[in-house]
Short mmCIF file of C-alpha atoms and ligand atoms in Angstrom, two decimals:
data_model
loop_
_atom_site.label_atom_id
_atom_site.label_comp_id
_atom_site.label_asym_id
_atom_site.label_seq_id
_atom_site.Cartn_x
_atom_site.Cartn_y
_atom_site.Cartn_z
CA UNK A 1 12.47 30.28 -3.95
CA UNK A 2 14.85 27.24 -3.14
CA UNK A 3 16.83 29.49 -0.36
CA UNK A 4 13.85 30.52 1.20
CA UNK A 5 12.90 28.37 4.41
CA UNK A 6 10.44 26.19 4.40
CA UNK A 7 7.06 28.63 5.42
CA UNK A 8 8.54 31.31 2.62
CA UNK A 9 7.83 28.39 0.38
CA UNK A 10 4.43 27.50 1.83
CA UNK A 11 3.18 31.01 1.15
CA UNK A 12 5.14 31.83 -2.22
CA UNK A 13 6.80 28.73 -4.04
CA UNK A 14 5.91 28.03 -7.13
CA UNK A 15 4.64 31.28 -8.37
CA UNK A 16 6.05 34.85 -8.76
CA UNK A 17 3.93 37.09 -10.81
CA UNK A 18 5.37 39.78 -13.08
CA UNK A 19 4.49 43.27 -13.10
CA UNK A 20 0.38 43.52 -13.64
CA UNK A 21 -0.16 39.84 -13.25
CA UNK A 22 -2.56 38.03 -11.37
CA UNK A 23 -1.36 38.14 -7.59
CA UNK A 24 -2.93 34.71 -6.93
CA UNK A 25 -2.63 31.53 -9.26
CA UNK A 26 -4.72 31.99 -12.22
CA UNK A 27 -6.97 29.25 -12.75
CA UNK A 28 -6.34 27.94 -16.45
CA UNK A 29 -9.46 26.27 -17.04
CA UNK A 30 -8.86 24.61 -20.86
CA UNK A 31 -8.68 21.60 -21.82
CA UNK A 32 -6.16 23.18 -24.78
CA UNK A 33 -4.26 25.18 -26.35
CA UNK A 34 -3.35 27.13 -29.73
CA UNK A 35 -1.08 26.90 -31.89
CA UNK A 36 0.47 29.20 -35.19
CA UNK A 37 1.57 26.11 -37.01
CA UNK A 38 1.37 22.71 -37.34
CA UNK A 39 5.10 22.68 -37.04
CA UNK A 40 5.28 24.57 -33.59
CA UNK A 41 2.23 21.99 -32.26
CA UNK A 42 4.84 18.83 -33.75
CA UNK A 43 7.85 20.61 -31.38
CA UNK A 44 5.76 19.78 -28.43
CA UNK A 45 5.02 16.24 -29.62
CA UNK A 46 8.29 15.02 -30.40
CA UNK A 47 9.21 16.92 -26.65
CA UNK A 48 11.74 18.72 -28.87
CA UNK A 49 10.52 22.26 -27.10
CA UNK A 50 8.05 22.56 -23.53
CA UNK A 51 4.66 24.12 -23.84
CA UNK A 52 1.41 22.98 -23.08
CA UNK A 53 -1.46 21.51 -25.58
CA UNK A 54 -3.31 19.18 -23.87
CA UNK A 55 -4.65 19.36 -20.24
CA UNK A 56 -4.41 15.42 -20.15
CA UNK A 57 -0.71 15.54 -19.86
CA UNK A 58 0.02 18.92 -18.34
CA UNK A 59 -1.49 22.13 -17.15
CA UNK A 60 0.28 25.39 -16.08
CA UNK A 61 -1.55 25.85 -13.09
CA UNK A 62 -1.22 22.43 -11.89
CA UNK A 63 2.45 22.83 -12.66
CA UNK A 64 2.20 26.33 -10.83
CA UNK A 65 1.39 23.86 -7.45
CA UNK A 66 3.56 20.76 -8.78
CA UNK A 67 6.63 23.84 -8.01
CA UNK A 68 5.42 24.98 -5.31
CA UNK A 69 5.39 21.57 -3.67
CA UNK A 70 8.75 20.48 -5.65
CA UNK A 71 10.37 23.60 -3.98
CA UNK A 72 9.25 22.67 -0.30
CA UNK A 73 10.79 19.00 -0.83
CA UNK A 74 13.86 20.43 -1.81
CA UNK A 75 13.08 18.21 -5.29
CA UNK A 76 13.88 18.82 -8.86
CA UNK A 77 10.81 18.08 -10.56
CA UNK A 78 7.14 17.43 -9.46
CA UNK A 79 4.01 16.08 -10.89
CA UNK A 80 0.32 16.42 -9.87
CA UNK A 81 -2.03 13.38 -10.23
CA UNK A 82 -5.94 13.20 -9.51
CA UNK A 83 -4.72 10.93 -6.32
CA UNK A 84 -2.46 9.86 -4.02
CA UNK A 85 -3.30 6.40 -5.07
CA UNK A 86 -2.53 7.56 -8.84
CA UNK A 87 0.56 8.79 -7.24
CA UNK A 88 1.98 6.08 -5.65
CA UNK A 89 0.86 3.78 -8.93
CA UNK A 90 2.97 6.24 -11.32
CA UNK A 91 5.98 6.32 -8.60
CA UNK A 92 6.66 2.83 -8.72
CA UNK A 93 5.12 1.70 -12.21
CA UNK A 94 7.80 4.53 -14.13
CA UNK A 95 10.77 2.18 -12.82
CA UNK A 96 8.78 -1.10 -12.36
CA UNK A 97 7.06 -3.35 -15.12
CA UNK A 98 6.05 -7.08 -15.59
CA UNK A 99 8.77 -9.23 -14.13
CA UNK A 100 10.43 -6.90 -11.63
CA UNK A 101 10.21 -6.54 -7.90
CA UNK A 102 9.83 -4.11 -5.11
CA UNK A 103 10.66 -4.23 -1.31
CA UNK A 104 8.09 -2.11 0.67
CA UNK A 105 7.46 -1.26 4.07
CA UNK A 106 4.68 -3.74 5.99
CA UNK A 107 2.95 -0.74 7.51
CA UNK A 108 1.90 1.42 4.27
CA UNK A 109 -1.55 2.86 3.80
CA UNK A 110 -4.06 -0.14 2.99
CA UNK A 111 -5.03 1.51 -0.24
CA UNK A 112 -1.39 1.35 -1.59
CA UNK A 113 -1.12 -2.24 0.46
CA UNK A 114 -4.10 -3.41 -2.19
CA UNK A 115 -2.75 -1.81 -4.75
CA UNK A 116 0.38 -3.14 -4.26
CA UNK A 117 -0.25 -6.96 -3.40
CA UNK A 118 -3.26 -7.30 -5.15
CA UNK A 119 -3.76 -4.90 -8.72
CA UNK A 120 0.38 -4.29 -9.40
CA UNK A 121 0.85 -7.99 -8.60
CA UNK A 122 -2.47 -8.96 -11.61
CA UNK A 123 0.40 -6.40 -13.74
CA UNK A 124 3.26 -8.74 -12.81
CA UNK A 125 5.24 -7.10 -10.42
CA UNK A 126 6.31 -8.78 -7.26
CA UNK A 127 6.48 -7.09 -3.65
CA UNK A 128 8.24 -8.40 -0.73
CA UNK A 129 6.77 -6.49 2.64
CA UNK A 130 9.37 -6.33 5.07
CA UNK A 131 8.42 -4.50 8.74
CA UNK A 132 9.81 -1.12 8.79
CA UNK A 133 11.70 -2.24 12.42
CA UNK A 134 13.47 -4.86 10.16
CA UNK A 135 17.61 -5.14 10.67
CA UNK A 136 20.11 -3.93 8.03
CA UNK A 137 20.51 -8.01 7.20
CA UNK A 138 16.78 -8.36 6.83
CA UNK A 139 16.54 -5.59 4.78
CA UNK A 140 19.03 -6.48 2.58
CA UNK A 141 17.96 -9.97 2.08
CA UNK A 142 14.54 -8.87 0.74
CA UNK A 143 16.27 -7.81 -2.20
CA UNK A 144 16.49 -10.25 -5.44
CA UNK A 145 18.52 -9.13 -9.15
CA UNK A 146 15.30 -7.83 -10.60
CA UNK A 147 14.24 -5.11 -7.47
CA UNK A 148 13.58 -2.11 -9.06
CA UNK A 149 12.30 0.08 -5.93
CA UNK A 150 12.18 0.30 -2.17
CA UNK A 151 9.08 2.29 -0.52
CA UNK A 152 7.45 3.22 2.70
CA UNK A 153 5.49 6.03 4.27
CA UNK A 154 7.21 8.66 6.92
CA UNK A 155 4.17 7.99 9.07
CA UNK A 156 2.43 5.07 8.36
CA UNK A 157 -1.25 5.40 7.96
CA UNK A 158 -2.82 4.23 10.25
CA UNK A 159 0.34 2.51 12.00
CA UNK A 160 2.27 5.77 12.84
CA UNK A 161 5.37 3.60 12.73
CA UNK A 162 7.85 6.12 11.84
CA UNK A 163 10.67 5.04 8.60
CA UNK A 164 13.98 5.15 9.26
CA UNK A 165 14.68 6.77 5.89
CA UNK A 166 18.94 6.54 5.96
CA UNK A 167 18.46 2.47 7.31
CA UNK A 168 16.17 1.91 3.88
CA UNK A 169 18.11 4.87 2.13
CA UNK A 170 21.46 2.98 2.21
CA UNK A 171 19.99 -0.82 1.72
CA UNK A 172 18.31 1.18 -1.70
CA UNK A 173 21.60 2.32 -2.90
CA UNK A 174 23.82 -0.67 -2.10
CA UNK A 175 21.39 -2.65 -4.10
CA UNK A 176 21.27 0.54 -6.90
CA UNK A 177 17.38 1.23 -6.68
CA UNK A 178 16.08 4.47 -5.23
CA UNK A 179 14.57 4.82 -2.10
CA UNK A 180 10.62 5.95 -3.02
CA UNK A 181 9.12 7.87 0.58
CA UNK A 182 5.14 8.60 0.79
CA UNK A 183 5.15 11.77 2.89
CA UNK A 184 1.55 12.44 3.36
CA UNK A 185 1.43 12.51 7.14
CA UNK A 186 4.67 14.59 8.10
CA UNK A 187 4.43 16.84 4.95
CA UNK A 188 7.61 18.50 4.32
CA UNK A 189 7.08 20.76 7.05
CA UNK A 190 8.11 18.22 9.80
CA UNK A 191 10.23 16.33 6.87
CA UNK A 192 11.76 16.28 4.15
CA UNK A 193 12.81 12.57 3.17
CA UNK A 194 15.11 13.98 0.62
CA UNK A 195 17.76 15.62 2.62
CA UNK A 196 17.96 11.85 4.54
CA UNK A 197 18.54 9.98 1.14
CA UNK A 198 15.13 9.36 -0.69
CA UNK A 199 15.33 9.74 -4.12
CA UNK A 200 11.62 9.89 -5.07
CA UNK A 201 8.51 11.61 -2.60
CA UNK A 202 5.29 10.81 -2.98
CA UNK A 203 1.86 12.50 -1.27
CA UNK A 204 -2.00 12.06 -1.07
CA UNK A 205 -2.76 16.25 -1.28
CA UNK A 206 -5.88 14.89 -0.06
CA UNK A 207 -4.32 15.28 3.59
CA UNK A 208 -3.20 17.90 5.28
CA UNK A 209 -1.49 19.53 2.33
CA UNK A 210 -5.13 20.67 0.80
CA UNK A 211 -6.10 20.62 4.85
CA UNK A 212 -9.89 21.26 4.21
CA UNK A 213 -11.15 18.35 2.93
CA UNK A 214 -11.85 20.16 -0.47
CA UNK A 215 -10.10 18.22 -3.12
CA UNK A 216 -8.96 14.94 -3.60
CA UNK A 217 -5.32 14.85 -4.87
CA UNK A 218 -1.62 13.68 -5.32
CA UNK A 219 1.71 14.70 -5.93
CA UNK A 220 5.43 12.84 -7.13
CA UNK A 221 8.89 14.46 -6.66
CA UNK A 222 11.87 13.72 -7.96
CA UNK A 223 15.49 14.54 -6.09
CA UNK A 224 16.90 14.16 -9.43
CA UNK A 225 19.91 12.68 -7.36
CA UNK A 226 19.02 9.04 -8.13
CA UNK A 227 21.61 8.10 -11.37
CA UNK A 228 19.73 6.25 -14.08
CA UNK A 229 22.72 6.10 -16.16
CA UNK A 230 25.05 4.61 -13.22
CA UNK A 231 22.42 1.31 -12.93
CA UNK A 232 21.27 1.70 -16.92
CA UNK A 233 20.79 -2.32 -17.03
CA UNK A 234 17.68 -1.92 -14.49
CA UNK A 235 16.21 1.16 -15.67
CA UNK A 236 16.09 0.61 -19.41
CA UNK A 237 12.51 2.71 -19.84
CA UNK A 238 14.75 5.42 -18.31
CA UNK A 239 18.25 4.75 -20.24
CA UNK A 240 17.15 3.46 -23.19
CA UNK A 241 14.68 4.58 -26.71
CA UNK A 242 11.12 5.43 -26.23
CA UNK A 243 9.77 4.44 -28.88
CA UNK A 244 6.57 6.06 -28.72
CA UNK A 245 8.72 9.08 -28.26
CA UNK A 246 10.84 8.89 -32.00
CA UNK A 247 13.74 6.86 -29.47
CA UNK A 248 13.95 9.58 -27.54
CA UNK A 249 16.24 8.28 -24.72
CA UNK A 250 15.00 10.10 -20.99
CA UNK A 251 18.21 10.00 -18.92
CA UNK A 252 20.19 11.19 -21.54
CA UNK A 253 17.88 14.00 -22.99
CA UNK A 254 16.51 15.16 -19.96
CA UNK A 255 19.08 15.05 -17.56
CA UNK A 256 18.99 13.57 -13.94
CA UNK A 257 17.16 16.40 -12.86
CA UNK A 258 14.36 15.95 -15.53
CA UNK A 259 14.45 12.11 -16.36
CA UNK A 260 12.20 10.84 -14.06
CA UNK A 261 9.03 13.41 -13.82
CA UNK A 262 9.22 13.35 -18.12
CA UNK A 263 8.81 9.71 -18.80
CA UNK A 264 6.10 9.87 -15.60
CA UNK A 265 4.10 12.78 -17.60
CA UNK A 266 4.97 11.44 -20.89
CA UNK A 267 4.18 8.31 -20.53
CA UNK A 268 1.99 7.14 -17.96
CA UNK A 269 -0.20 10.31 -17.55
CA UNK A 270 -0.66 10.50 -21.51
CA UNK A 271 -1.63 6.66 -21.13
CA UNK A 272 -3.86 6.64 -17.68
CA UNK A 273 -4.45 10.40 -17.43
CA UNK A 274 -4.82 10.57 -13.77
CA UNK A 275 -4.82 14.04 -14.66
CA UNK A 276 -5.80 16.79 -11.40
CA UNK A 277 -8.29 19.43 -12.16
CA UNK A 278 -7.03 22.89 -12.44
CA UNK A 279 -9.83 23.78 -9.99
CA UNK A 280 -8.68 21.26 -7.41
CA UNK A 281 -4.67 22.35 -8.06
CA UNK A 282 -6.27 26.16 -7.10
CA UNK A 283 -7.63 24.95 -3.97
CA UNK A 284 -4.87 23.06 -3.03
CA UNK A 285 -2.50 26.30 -3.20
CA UNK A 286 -4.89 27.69 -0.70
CA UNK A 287 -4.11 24.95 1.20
CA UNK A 288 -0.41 24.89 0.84
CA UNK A 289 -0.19 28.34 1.89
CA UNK A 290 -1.47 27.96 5.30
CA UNK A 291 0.15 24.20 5.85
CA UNK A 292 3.15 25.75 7.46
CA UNK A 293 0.45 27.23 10.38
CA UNK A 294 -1.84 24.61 10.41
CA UNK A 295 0.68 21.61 10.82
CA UNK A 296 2.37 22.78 14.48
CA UNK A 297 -1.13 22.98 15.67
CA UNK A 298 -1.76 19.87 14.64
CA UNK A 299 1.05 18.46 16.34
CA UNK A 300 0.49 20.52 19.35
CA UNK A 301 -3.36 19.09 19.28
CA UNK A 302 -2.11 15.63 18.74
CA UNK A 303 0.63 15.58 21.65
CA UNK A 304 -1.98 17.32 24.46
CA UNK A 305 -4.92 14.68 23.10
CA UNK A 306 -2.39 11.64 23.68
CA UNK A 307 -0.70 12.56 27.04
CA UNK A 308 -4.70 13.31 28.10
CA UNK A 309 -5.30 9.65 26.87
CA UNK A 310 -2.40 8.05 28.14
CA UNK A 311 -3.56 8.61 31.45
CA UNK A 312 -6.54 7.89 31.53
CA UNK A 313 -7.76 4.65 33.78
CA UNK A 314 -10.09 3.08 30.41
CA UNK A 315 -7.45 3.04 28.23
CA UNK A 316 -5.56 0.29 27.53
CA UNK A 317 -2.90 2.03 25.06
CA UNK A 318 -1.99 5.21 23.25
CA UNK A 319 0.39 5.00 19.91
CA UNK A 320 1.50 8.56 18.83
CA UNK A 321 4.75 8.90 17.85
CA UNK A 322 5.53 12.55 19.28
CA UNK A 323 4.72 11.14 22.67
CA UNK A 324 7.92 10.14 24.78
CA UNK A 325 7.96 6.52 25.77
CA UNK A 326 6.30 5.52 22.17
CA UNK A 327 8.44 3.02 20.58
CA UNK A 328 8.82 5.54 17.48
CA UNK A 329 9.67 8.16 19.24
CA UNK A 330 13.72 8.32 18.82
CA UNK A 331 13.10 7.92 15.47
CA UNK A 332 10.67 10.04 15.20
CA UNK A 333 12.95 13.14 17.20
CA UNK A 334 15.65 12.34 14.84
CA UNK A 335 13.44 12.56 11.54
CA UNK A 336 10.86 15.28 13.08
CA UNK A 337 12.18 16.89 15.71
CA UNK A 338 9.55 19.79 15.65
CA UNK A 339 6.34 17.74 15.18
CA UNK A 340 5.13 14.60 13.72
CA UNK A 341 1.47 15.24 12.75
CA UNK A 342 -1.93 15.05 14.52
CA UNK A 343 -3.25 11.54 14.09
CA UNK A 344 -3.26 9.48 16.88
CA UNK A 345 -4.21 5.71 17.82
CA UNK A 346 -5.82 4.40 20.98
CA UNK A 347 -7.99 1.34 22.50
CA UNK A 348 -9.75 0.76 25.40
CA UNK A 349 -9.72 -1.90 28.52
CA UNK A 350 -13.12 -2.53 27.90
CA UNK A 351 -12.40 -4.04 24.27
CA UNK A 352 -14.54 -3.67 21.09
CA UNK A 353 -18.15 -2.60 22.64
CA UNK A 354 -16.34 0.12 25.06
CA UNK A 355 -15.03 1.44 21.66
CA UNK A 356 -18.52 1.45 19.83
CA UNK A 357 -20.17 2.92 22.96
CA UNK A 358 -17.11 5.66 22.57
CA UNK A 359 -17.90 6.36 19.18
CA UNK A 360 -20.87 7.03 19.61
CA UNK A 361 -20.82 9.79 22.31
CA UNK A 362 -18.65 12.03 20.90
CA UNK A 363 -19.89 15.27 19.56
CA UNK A 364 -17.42 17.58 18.25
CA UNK A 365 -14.87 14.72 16.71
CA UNK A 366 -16.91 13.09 13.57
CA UNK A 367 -16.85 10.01 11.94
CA UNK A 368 -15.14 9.82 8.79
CA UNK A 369 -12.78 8.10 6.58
CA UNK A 370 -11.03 10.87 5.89
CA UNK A 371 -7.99 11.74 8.41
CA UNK A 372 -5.41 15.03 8.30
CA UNK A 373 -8.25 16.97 8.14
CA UNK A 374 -8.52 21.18 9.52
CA UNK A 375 -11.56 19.55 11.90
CA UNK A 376 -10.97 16.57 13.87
CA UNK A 377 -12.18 13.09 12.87
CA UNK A 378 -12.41 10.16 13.71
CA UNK A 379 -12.21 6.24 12.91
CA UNK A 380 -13.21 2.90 14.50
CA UNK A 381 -11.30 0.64 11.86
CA UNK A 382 -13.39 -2.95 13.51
CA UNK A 383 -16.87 -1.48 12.57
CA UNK A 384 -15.98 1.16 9.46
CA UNK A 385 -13.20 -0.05 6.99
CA UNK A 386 -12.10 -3.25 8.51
CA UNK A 387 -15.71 -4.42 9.24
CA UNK A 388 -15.47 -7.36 6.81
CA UNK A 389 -12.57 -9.18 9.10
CA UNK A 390 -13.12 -10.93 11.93
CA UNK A 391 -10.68 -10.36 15.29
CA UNK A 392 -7.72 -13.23 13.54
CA UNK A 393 -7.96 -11.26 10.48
CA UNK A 394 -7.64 -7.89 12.01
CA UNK A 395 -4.98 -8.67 14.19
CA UNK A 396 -2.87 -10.00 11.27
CA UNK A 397 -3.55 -6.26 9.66
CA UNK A 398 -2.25 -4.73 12.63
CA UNK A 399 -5.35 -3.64 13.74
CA UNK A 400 -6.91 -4.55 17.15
CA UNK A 401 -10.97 -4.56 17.56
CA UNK A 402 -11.25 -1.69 20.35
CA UNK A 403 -8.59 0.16 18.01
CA UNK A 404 -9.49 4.33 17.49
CA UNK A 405 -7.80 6.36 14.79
CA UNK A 406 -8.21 9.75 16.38
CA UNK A 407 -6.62 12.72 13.77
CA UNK A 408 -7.22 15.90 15.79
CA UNK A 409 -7.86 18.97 13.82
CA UNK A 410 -6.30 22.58 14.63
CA UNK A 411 -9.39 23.69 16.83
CA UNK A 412 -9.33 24.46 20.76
CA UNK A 413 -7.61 21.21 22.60
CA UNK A 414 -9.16 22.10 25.03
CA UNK A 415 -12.55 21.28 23.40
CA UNK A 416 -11.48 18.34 21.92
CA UNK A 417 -10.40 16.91 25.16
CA UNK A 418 -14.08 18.03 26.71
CA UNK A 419 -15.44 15.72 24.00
CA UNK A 420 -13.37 13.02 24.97
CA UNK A 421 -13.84 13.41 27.98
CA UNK A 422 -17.56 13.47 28.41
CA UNK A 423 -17.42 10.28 25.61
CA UNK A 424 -15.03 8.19 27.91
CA UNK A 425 -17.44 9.26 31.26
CA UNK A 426 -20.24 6.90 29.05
CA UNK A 427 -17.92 3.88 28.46
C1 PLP B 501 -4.82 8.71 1.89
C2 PLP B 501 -3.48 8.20 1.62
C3 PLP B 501 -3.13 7.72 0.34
C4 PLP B 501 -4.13 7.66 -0.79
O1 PLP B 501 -4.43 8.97 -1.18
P1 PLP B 501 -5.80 9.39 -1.94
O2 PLP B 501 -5.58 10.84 -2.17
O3 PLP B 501 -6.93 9.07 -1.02
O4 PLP B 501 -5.85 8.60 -3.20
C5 PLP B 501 -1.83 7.29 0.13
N1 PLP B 501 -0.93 7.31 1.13
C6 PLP B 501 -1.22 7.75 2.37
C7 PLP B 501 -0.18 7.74 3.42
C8 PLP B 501 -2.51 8.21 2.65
O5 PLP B 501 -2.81 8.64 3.89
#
């Protein structure tokens, strides 16, 4: 499929039947599989020949979708995981272990924020956060002898600071580390981080990629352009013995091209088995087909839904980066130039209670967690997720207390902007 463009993929990656096969992706619902001999079972063990025999580690329709997804990020190999949390925690912990150190990106997701600073750090890894506006020098400085990965997010979430994926590219490869980019909210669509230098890609499915809010999920790619070999001092899980694996050596068996996504499947998902469901891996190739349709409306939803906002006389500020005049917009031109995605962020003059009074006109936008979603939803961080923190607090996350996360679905604008409207006319 790889010289098919981009909505080719969306429909047909990952899959081609052969003659009398099942048209769509057949669901292989087992937990295992059978074997002639002990001897053929042993191949698969020692990784001495590919085949499937336990669902825990690998499952052909999830790898059916892994493709699919590999294909559309221009990749070599892809994973599925039950999360994008699991995702992100295999990306980084496959090249990073007790004693080593990663530079990320201020902005990311809280989830991977916590997991990050709080859970990876109880493992004995080290982050340094650096803002994703950061100069070339302040970049580079971040970076001490035992940094081991760089990451951010396209989009942040909730930020929607945009990455400038060739500044932290090119501070990732002068330091020999690859460059690991979460691509949840532009979805390869509106970017592909690997044709601007990334080396490793990283999703919550969750988002628009499954698009419907049916399954929870995640995905890992692999360029398999980083060189293990080149930096083998850093990398030794990578460049040296497994041996839980008879000293089978990754990088050197497996290639650049499969390195990575083995060890990641071999190790860590036979270890923490943040295994997806077949079932969820199905519905998520429903989802992928359509993501090439659904995203420009998005985009197109987002962009009408901010200008609308922008000029209206109770709001104090609009943040979308697709809107000209935000301060991620030349980025965001340069890295999407036909869409970022539909989320955007907004407050009001009249502070925290003209937000909550907001909130809770609005008909047609609901309130959920969730965001990247077919129907449009909706967030007031100060009273949902960040209702712990007081104003200092909040502030210091970025976050301000009349703050809306606003992630406009692909139905009529024009009745989303009714809704807003008629919520705003009760502030
Ligand atoms: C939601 C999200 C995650 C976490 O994904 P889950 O599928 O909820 O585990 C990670 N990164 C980004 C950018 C997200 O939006």
């Amino acid at each position: 499929m790889s010289d098919y463009k981009i909505n080719t993929k969306c429909v047909q990656g990952g899959y081609t039947p052969g003659n009398g096969e099942p048209r769509q992706i057949p669901i292989i619902q087992s937990t295992t599989f059978k074997y002639a001999t002990s001897e053929d079972m042993g191949k698969l063990f020692d990784l001495e020949a590919s085949g499937y025999f336990y669902t825990r580690l690998q499952n052909p329709t999830n790898d059916m979708v892994a493709a699919k997804i590999c294909d559309m990020e221009g990749g070599a190999a892809a994973m599925l995981t039950s999360s994008g949390q699991a995702a992100n925690f295999y990306a980084v912990f496959n090249i990073a272990n007790c004693g080593d150190h990663v530079v990320a990106s201020s902005t990311i997701y809280g989830g991977t924020y916590n997991l990050f600073h709080v859970t990876m750090r109880k493992m004995g890894i080290d982050f340094t956060f650096v803002s994703p506006d950061c100069t070339e020098e302040e970049l580079n400085a971040a970076f001490k002898p035992n940094t081991k990965a760089v990451f951010g997010e396209t989009i942040a979430n909730p930020a929607l600071t945009v990455l400038d994926i060739e500044k932290f590219a090119k501070a990732a490869h002068a330091h020999g580390v690859p460059l690991i980019v979460d691509n949840t909210f532009a979805t390869p669509v509106n970017c592909r981080p690997i044709e601007w230098g990334c080396d490793i890609v990283t999703h919550s499915t969750t988002k628009y990629m499954d698009g419907h809010g049916a399954g929870v999920g995640g995905c890992i790619v692999d360029s398999g352009k980083f060189d293990w070999l080149a930096h083998a001092d850093k990398f030794p899980g990578l460049t040296t013995p497994d041996d839980s694996y008879h000293g089978i050596t990754y990088a050197e068996k497996f290639g650049l091209a499969g390195a990575f996504i083995t060890k990641c499947t071999a190790q860590l998902m036979r270890d923490f088995g943040s295994i997806q469901s077949p079932q969820n891996a199905f519905l998520l190739n429903l989802g992928l087909e359509s993501l090439h349709v659904r995203m420009p409306r998005h985009c197109e939803n987002g962009l009408a839904v901010a200008k609308y906002l922008k000029s209206h006389p109770k709001i104090s500020f609009v943040t979308y980066p697709g809107l000209e005049g935000d301060r991620y917009y030349d980025l965001a031109q340069k890295y999407m130039p036909n869409g970022t995605c539909g989320v955007v962020s907004f407050g009001f003059k009249g502070g925290r209670s003209a937000a909550e009074t907001f909130m809770k006109h609005l008909k047609l936008a609901a309130i959920e967690t969730h965001v990247a979603d077919a129907r449009t939803c909706t967030l007031h961080p100060a009273s949902a997720t960040h209702r712990q923190m007081n104003d200092e607090e909040l502030a210091a996350a970025g976050i301000t207390p009349d703050l809306v996360r606003f992630s406009c679905g692909i139905e009529d604008v024009a009745d989303l902007i009714a809704d807003l409207e008629q919520a705003l006319a009760q502030v």
